[in-house]
Coordinates of C-alpha atoms in Angstrom, one line a residue:
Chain A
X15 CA 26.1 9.3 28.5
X16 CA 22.5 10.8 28.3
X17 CA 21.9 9.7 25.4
X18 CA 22.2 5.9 26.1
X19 CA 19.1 3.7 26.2
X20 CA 18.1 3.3 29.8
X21 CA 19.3 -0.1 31.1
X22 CA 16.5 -3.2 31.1
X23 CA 16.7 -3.9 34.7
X24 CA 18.1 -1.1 36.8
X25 CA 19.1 -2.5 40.0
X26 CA 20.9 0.9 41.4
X27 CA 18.8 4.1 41.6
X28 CA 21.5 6.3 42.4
X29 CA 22.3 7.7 45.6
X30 CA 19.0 9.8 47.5
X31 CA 20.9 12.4 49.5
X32 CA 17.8 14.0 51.2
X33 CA 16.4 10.6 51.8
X34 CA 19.7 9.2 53.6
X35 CA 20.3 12.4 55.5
X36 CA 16.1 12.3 57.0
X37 CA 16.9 8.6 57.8
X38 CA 20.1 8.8 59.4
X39 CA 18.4 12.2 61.4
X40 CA 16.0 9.9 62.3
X41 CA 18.3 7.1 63.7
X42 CA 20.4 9.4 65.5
X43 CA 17.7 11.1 67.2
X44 CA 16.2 7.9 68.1
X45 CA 19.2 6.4 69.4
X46 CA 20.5 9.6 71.3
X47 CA 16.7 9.2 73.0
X48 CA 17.6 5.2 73.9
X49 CA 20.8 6.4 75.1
X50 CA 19.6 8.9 77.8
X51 CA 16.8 6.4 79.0
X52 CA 19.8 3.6 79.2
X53 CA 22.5 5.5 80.7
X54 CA 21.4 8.4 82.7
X55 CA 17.7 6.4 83.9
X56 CA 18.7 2.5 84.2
X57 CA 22.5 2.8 84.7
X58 CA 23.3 6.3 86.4
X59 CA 20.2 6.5 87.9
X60 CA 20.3 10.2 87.9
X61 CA 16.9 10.9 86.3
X62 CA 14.4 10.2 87.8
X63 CA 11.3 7.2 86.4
X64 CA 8.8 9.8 87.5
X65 CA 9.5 13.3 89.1
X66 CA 6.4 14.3 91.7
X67 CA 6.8 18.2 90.4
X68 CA 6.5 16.6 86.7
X69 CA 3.0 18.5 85.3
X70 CA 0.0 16.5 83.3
X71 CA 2.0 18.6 79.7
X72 CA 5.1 16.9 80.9
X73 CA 3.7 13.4 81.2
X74 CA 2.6 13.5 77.9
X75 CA 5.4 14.6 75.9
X76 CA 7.4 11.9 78.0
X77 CA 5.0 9.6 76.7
X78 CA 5.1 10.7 73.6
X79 CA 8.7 10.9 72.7
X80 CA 9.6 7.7 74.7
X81 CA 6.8 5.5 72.0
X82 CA 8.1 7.8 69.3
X83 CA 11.7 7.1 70.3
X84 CA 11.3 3.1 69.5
X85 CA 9.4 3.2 67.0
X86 CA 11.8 5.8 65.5
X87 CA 14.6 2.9 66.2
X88 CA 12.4 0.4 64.1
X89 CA 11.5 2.5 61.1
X90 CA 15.2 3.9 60.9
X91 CA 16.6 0.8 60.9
X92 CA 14.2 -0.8 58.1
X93 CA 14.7 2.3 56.0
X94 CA 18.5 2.5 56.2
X95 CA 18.1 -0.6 55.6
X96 CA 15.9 -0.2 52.4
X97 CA 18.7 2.5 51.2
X98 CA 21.6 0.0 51.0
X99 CA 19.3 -2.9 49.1
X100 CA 18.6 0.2 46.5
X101 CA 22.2 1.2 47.0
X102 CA 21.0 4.7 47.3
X103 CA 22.4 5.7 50.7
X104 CA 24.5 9.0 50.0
X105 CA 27.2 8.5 52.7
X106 CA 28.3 11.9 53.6
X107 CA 24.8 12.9 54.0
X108 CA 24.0 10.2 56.3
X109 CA 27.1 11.3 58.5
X110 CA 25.7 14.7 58.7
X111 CA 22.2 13.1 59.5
X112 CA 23.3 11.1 62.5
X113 CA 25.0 13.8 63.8
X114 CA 21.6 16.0 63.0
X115 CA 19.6 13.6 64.8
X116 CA 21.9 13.4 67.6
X117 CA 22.1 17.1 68.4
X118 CA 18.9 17.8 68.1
X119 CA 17.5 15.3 70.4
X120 CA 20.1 16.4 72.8
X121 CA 19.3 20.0 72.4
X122 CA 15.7 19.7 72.5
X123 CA 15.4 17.0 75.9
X124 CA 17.9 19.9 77.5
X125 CA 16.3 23.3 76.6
X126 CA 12.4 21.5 76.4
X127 CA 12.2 18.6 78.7
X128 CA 14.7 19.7 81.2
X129 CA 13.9 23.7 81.3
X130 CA 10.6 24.2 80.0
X131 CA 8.5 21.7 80.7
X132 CA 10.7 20.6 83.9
X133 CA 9.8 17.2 83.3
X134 CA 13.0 16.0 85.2
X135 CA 16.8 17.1 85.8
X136 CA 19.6 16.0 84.3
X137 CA 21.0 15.1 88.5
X138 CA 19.0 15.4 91.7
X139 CA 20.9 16.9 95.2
X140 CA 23.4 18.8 93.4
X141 CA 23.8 22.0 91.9
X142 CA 22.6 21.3 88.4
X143 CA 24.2 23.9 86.4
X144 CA 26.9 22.7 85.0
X145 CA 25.5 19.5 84.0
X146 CA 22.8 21.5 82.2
X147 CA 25.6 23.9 79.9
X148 CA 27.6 20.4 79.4
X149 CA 24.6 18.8 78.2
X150 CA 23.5 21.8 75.9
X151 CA 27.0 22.4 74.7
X152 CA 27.4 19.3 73.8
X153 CA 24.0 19.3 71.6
X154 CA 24.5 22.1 70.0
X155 CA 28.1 21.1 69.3
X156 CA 26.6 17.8 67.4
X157 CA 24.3 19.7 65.6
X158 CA 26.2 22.5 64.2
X159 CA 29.1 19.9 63.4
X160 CA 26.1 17.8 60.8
X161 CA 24.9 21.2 59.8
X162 CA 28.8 21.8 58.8
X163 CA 28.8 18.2 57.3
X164 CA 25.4 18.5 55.3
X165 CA 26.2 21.5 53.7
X166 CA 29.5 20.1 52.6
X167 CA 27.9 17.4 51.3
X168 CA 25.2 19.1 49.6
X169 CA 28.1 21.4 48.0
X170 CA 30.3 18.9 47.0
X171 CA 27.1 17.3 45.7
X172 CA 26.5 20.2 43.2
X173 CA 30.0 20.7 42.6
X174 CA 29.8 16.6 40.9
X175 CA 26.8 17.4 39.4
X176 CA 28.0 20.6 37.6
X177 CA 31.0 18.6 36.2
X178 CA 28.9 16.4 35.1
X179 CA 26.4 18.6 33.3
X180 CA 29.1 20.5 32.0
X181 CA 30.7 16.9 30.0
X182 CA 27.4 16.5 29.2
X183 CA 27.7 19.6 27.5
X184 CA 30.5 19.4 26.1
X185 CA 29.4 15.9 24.8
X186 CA 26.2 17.3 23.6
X187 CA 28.2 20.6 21.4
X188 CA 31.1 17.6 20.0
X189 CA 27.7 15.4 19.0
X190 CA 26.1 18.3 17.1
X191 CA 29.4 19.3 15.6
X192 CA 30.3 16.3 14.5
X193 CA 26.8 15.4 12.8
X194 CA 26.8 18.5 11.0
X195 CA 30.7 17.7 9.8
X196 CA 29.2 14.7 8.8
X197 CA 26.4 16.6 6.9
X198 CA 28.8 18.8 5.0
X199 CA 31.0 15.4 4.1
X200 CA 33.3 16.2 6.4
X201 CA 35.2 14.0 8.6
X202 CA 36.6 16.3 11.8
X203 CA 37.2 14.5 14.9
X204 CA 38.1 10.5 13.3
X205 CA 38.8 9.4 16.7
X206 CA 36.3 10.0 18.6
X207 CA 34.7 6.3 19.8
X208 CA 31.4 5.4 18.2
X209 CA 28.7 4.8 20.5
Chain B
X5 CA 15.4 -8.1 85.1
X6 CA 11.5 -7.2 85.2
X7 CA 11.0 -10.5 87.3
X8 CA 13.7 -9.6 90.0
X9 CA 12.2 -6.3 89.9
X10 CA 8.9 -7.9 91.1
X11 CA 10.4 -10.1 93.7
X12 CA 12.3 -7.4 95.0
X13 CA 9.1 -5.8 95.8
X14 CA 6.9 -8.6 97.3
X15 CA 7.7 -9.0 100.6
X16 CA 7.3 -5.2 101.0
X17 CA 3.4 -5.8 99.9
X18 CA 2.2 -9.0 100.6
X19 CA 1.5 -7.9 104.4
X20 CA -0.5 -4.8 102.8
X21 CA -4.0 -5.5 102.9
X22 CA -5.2 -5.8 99.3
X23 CA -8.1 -5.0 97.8
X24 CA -9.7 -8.3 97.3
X25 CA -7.5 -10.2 95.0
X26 CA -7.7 -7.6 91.7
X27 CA -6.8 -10.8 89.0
X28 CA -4.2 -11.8 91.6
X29 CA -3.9 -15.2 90.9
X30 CA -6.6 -17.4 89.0
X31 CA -9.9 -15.7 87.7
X32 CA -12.0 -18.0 89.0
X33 CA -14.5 -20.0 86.6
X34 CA -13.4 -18.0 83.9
X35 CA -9.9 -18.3 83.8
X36 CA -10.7 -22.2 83.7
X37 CA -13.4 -22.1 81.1
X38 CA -10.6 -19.8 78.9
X39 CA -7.7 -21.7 79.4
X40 CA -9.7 -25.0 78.5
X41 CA -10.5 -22.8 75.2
X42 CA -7.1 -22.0 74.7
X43 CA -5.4 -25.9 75.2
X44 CA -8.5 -26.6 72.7
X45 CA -7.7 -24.1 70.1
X46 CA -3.6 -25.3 70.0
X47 CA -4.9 -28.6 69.8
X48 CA -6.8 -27.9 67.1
X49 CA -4.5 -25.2 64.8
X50 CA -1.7 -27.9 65.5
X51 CA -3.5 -30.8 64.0
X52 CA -4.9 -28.7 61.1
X53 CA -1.2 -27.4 60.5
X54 CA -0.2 -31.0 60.2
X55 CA -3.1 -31.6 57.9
X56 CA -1.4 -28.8 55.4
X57 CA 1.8 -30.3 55.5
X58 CA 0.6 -34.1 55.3
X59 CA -0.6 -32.3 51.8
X60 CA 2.6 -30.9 51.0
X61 CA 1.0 -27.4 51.5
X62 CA 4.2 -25.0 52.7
X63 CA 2.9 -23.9 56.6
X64 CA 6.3 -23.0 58.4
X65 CA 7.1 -24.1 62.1
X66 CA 7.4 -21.2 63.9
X67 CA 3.8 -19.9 63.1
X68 CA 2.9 -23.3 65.2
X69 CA 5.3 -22.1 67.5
X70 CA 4.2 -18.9 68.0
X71 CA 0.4 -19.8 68.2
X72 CA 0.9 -22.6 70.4
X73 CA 3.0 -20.7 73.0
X74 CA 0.2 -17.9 72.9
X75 CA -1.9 -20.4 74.1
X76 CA 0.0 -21.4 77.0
X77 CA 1.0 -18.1 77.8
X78 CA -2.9 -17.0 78.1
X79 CA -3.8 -20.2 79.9
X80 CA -1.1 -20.1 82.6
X81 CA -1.8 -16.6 83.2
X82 CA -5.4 -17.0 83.9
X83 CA -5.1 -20.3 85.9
X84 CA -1.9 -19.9 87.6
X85 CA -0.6 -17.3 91.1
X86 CA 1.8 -15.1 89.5
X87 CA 4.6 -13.2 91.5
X88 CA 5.0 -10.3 93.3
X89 CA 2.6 -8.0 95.2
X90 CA -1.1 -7.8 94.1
X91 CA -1.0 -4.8 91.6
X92 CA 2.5 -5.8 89.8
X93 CA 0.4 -9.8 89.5
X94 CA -2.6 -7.7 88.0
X95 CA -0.4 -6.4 85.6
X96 CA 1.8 -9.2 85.0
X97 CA -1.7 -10.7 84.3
X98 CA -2.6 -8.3 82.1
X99 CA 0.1 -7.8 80.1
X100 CA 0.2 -11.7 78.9
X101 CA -3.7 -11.3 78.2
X102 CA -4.1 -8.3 76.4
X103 CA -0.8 -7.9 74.3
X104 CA 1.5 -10.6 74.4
X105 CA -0.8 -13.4 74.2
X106 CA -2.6 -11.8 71.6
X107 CA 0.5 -11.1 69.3
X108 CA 1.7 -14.3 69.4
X109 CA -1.8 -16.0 68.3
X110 CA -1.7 -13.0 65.5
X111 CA 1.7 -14.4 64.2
X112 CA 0.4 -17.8 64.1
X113 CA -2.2 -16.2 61.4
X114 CA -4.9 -18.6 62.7
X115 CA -7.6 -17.3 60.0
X116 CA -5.7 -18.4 57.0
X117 CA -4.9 -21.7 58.3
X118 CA -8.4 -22.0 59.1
X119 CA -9.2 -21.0 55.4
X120 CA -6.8 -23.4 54.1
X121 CA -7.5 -26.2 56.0
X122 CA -11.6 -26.3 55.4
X123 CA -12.5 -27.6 52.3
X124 CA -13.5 -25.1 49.7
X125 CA -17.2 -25.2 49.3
X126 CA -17.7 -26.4 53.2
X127 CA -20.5 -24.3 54.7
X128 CA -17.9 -23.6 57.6
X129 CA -15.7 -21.8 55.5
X130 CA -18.1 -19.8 53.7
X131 CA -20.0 -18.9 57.0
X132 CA -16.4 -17.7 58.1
X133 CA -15.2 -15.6 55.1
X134 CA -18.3 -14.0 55.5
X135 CA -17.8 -13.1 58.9
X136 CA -14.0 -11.7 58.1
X137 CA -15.5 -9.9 55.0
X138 CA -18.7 -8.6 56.9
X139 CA -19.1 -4.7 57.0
X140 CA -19.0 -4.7 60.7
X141 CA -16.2 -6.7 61.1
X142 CA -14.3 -4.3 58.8
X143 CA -15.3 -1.4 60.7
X144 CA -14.2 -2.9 64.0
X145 CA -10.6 -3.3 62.2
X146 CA -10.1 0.0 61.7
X147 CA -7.1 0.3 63.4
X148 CA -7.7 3.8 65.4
X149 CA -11.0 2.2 66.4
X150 CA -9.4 -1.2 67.7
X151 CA -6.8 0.8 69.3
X152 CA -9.7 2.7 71.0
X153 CA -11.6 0.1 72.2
X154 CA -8.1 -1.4 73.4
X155 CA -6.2 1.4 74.9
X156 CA -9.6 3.6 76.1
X157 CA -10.8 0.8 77.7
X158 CA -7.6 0.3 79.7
X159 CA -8.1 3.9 80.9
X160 CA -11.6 3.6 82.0
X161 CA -10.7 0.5 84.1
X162 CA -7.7 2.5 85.8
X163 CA -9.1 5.8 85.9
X164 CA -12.4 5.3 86.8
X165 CA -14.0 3.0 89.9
X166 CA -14.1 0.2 87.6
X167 CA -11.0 -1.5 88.5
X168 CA -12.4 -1.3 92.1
X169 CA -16.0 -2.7 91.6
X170 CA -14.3 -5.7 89.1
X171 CA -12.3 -6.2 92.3
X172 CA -15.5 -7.2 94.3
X173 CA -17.6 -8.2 91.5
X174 CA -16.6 -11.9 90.0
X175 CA -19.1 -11.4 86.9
X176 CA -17.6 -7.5 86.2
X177 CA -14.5 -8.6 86.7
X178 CA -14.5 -12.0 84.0
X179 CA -16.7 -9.2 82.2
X180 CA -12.9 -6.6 82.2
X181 CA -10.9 -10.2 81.7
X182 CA -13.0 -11.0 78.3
X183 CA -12.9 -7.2 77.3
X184 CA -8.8 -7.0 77.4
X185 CA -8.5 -10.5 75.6
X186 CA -10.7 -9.6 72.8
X187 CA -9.9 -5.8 72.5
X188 CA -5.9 -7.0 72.6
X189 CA -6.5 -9.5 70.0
X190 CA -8.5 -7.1 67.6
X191 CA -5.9 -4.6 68.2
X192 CA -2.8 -6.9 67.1
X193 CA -5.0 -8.2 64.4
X194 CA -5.6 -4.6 63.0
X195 CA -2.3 -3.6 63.0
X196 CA -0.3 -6.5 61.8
X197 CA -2.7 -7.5 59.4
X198 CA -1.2 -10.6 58.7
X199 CA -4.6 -12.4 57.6
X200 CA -6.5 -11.7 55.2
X201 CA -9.8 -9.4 55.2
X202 CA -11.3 -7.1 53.0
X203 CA -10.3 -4.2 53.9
X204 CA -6.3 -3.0 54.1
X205 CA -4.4 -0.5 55.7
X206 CA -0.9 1.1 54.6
X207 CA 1.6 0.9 56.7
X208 CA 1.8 4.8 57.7
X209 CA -1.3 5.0 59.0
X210 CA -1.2 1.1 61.0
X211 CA 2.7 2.5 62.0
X212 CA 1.0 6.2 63.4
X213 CA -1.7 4.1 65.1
X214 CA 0.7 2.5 67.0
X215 CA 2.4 5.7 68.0
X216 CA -0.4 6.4 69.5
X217 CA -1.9 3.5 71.3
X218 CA 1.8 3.0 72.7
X219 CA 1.8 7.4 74.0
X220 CA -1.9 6.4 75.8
X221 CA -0.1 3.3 77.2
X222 CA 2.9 4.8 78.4
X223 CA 1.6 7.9 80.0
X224 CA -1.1 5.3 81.9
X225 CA 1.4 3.3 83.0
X226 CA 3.6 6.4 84.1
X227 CA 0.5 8.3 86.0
X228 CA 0.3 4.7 87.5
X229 CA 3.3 5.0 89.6
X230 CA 1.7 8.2 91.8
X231 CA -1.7 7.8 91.5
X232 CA -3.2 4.4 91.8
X233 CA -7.0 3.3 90.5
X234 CA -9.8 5.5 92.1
X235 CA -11.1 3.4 95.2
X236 CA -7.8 0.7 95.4
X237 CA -5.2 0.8 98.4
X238 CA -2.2 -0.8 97.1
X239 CA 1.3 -0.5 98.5
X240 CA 3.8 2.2 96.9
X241 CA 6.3 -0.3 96.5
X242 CA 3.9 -2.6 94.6
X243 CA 2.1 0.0 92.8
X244 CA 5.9 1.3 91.5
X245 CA 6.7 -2.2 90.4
X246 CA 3.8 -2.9 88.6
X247 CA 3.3 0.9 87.2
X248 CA 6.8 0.0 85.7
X249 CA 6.0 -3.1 84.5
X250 CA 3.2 -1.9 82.5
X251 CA 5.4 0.6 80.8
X252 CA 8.5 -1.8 79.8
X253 CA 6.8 -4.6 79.6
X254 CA 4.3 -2.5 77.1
X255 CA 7.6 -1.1 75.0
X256 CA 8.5 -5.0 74.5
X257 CA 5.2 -5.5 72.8
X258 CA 5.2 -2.5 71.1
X259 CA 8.3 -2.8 69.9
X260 CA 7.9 -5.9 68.2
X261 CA 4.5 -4.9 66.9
X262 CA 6.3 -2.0 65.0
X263 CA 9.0 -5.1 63.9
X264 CA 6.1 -7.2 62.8
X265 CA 5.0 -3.9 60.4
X266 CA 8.7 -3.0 59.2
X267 CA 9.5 -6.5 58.0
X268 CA 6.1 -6.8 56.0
X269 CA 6.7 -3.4 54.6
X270 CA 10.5 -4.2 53.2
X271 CA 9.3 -7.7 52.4
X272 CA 6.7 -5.9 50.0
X273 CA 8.6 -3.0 48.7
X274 CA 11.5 -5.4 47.8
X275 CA 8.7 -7.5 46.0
X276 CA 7.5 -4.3 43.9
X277 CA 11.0 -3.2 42.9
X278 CA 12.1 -7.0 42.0
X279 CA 8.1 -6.6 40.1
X280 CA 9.3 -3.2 38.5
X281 CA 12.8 -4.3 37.0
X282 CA 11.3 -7.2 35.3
X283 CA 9.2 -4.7 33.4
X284 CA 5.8 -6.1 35.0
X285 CA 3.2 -3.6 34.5
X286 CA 1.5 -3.7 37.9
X287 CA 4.5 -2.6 40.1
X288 CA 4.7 0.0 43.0
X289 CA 0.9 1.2 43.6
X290 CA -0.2 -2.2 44.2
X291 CA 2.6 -3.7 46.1
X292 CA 2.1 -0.1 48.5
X293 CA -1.4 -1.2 49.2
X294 CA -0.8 -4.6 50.3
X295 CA 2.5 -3.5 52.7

């Protein structure tokens, strides 16, 4: 296997785990961004365009994160879609990504924009509790589920790549045995295929 | 949705007392003398476009399209009363001018047809290549810098008096008018880069550009909806409308700025990596620069 010539024109690069699992993080976060401006800002109506208690820090990471958010939509999308023309998206680690990039978003705009920076609330005129552990929960949920997912796809990852280093081994020890058979005029292993 | 927004809100300000009329409406001599400019220059990229193709030179539609409609959108804004109360017309205004106008005239990739249509040789084209490969020229497409003179120039007209005194002032205010044409237009330039100049830009440092003109433009536009421009009165309800206007109506442009980078940057890797597996020896460092 190694020791074949490398292929004139190599269309498929093999999969790029770490680079499908930033992309997909990437994408989810982004789109778990458009979805709280869609649902809980034009639909619900809950949050608010522009809280009066919302501080000059605030403002600006709203600003920040809400230009980061769609530009984060366009790049992910042209670089997922750059994986599958390489066919190099690894898809276990882009599950694990999305559901990164979800639960992180979701985390952070609870704990930082809600809490911290108090740049608005999740619902105005009620008692805003629960909404904030269901929000949180349900972040922290997301992420530790692609946590759960990457490292099983980062194991299951090594486990291929060990098989595989261990045929090559194998491959390699039959080679060397069967050239120095060969040496000695010797013919030990007549069915192996020839390359 | 943004226009119902804006009608929603007029009755609610037109009995406000405005300051003057802030671009409500037509701008005057200026507005005429600019649209004229504009009917001109689609008159004359359409017939040089036809030129190219009487040739059976390959110039596709939709950049005629796209350049032509920039031109109408930029001349109808300046000459015509656009809806809704006085601050969400300013910034109806102003959005056309200084971004969308300007992005569609960039698509239409003006220079190069210019280039191409001019005979090689002509005095006119080698006055203009020098112009697009002049030292100053290139500076001034640096895109932090264009995105400076764009977006800082939008704060100093909201934050300080300005807005107010181009209000009163026909001269300052044509004066703010030509500044947010030309600064929009270099801006798009610089970042889309669709024409050619001398000096290039990757794509990660036009894309983080963008990231940041757009963070200035939305945190304007969201400081717009409390605070209005020092020295203007305008309604709440008109002030909202328009406050949000800027900041939607900016995430369109933005949006299709950043689509505008993407697809020349796939287009260009897919170009290197076709390049690389035909065994071509200048493959991925070149192809990067020119994304």
């Amino acid at each position: 296997m190694s020791s074949e010539p490398a292929r004139p024109a190599p269309t498929a690069e093999g999969p790029l785990p770490r680079r499908s699992l930033a992309v997909c993080a990437l994408i989810g976060a982004a789109v778990m961004a458009a979805v709280d401006e869609v649902v809980f800002h034009q639909i619900l109506h809950w949050h608010h365009f522009y809280d009066r208690s919302t501080r000059g820090v605030g403002l600006l990471s709203d600003g920040l994160l809400h230009t980061a958010e769609l530009l984060g939509l366009v790049a992910g999308f042209f670089l997922y879609a750059d994986l599958r023309r390489r066919r190099a998206l690894a898809p276990a680690h882009g599950v694990a990504g999305v559901l990164l990039g979800l639960g992180a978003f979701q985390l952070f705009d609870g704990v930082v924009d809600h809490k911290l920076l108090r740049l608005h609330q999740i619902r105005y005129g009620v008692d805003v509790t629960g909404y904030d552990v269901a929000w949180n929960a349900g972040g922290l949920l997301l992420l530790l589920a692609g946590a759960a997912l990457a490292v099983r796809a980062g194991r299951r990852d090594r486990d291929h790549e060990r098989d595989r280093d261990h045929d090559r081994d194998r491959d390699h020890e039959r080679d060397r045995d069967h050239d120095r058979d060969r040496d000695q005029g010797r013919d030990r292993n007549p069915d192996r295929p020839t390359a | 949705m943004i226009l119902t927004l804006a009608h929603a809100h007029a009755p609610a300000a037109s009995h406000v007392h405005a300051p003057a009329h802030a671009g409500h409406g037509g701008t005057g001599l200026f507005g005429t003398v600019v649209a004229a400019a504009a009917l001109l220059a689609a008159l004359t990229y359409l017939s040089a476009a036809a030129r190219l193709r009487g040739r059976g030179d390959a110039w596709p539609r939709l950049r005629d399209l796209c350049f032509a409609t920039g031109c109408a959108a930029l001349a109808l804004a300046l000459t015509v009363t656009l809806p809704g109360g006085p601050f969400t017309a300013h910034m109806a205004q102003h959005l056309t001018v200084a971004m969308a106008a300007p992005l569609l005239l960039v698509l239409g990739r003006p220079l190069t047809l210019v280039l191409r249509a001019l005979p090689g040789g002509s005095p006119a084209r080698r006055a203009l290549l020098a112009v697009a490969h002049a030292r100053p020229v290139g500076v001034l497409l640096f895109p932090p810098l264009a995105a400076v003179l764009d977006i800082g120039g939008l704060w100093l007209l909201y934050r300080t008096p300005l807005s107010a005194q181009a209000a009163h002032h026909p001269l300052l205010g044509a004066a703010v008018h030509a500044h947010v044409l030309v600064a929009g237009l270099l801006y798009t330039f610089a970042v889309c880069q669709l024409d050619p100049v001398r000096r290039r830009w990757g794509p990660g440092r036009r894309g983080a550009t963008l990231l940041a003109a757009g963070w200035a433009h939305a945190v304007l536009a969201k400081s717009l909806y409390a605070t209005p421009p020092p020295g203007t009165a305008y309604a709440a309800g008109d002030l909202h409308t328009g406050s949000q206007l800027m900041y939607y109506g900016g995430d369109l442009v933005e949006v299709a700025l950043a689509t505008v980078l993407a697809t020349r940057w796939y287009a260009a890797t897919g170009r290197a990596r076709r390049r690389r597996a035909r065994g071509t020896p200048y493959g991925p460092s070149r192809s990067s620069a020119t994304a």
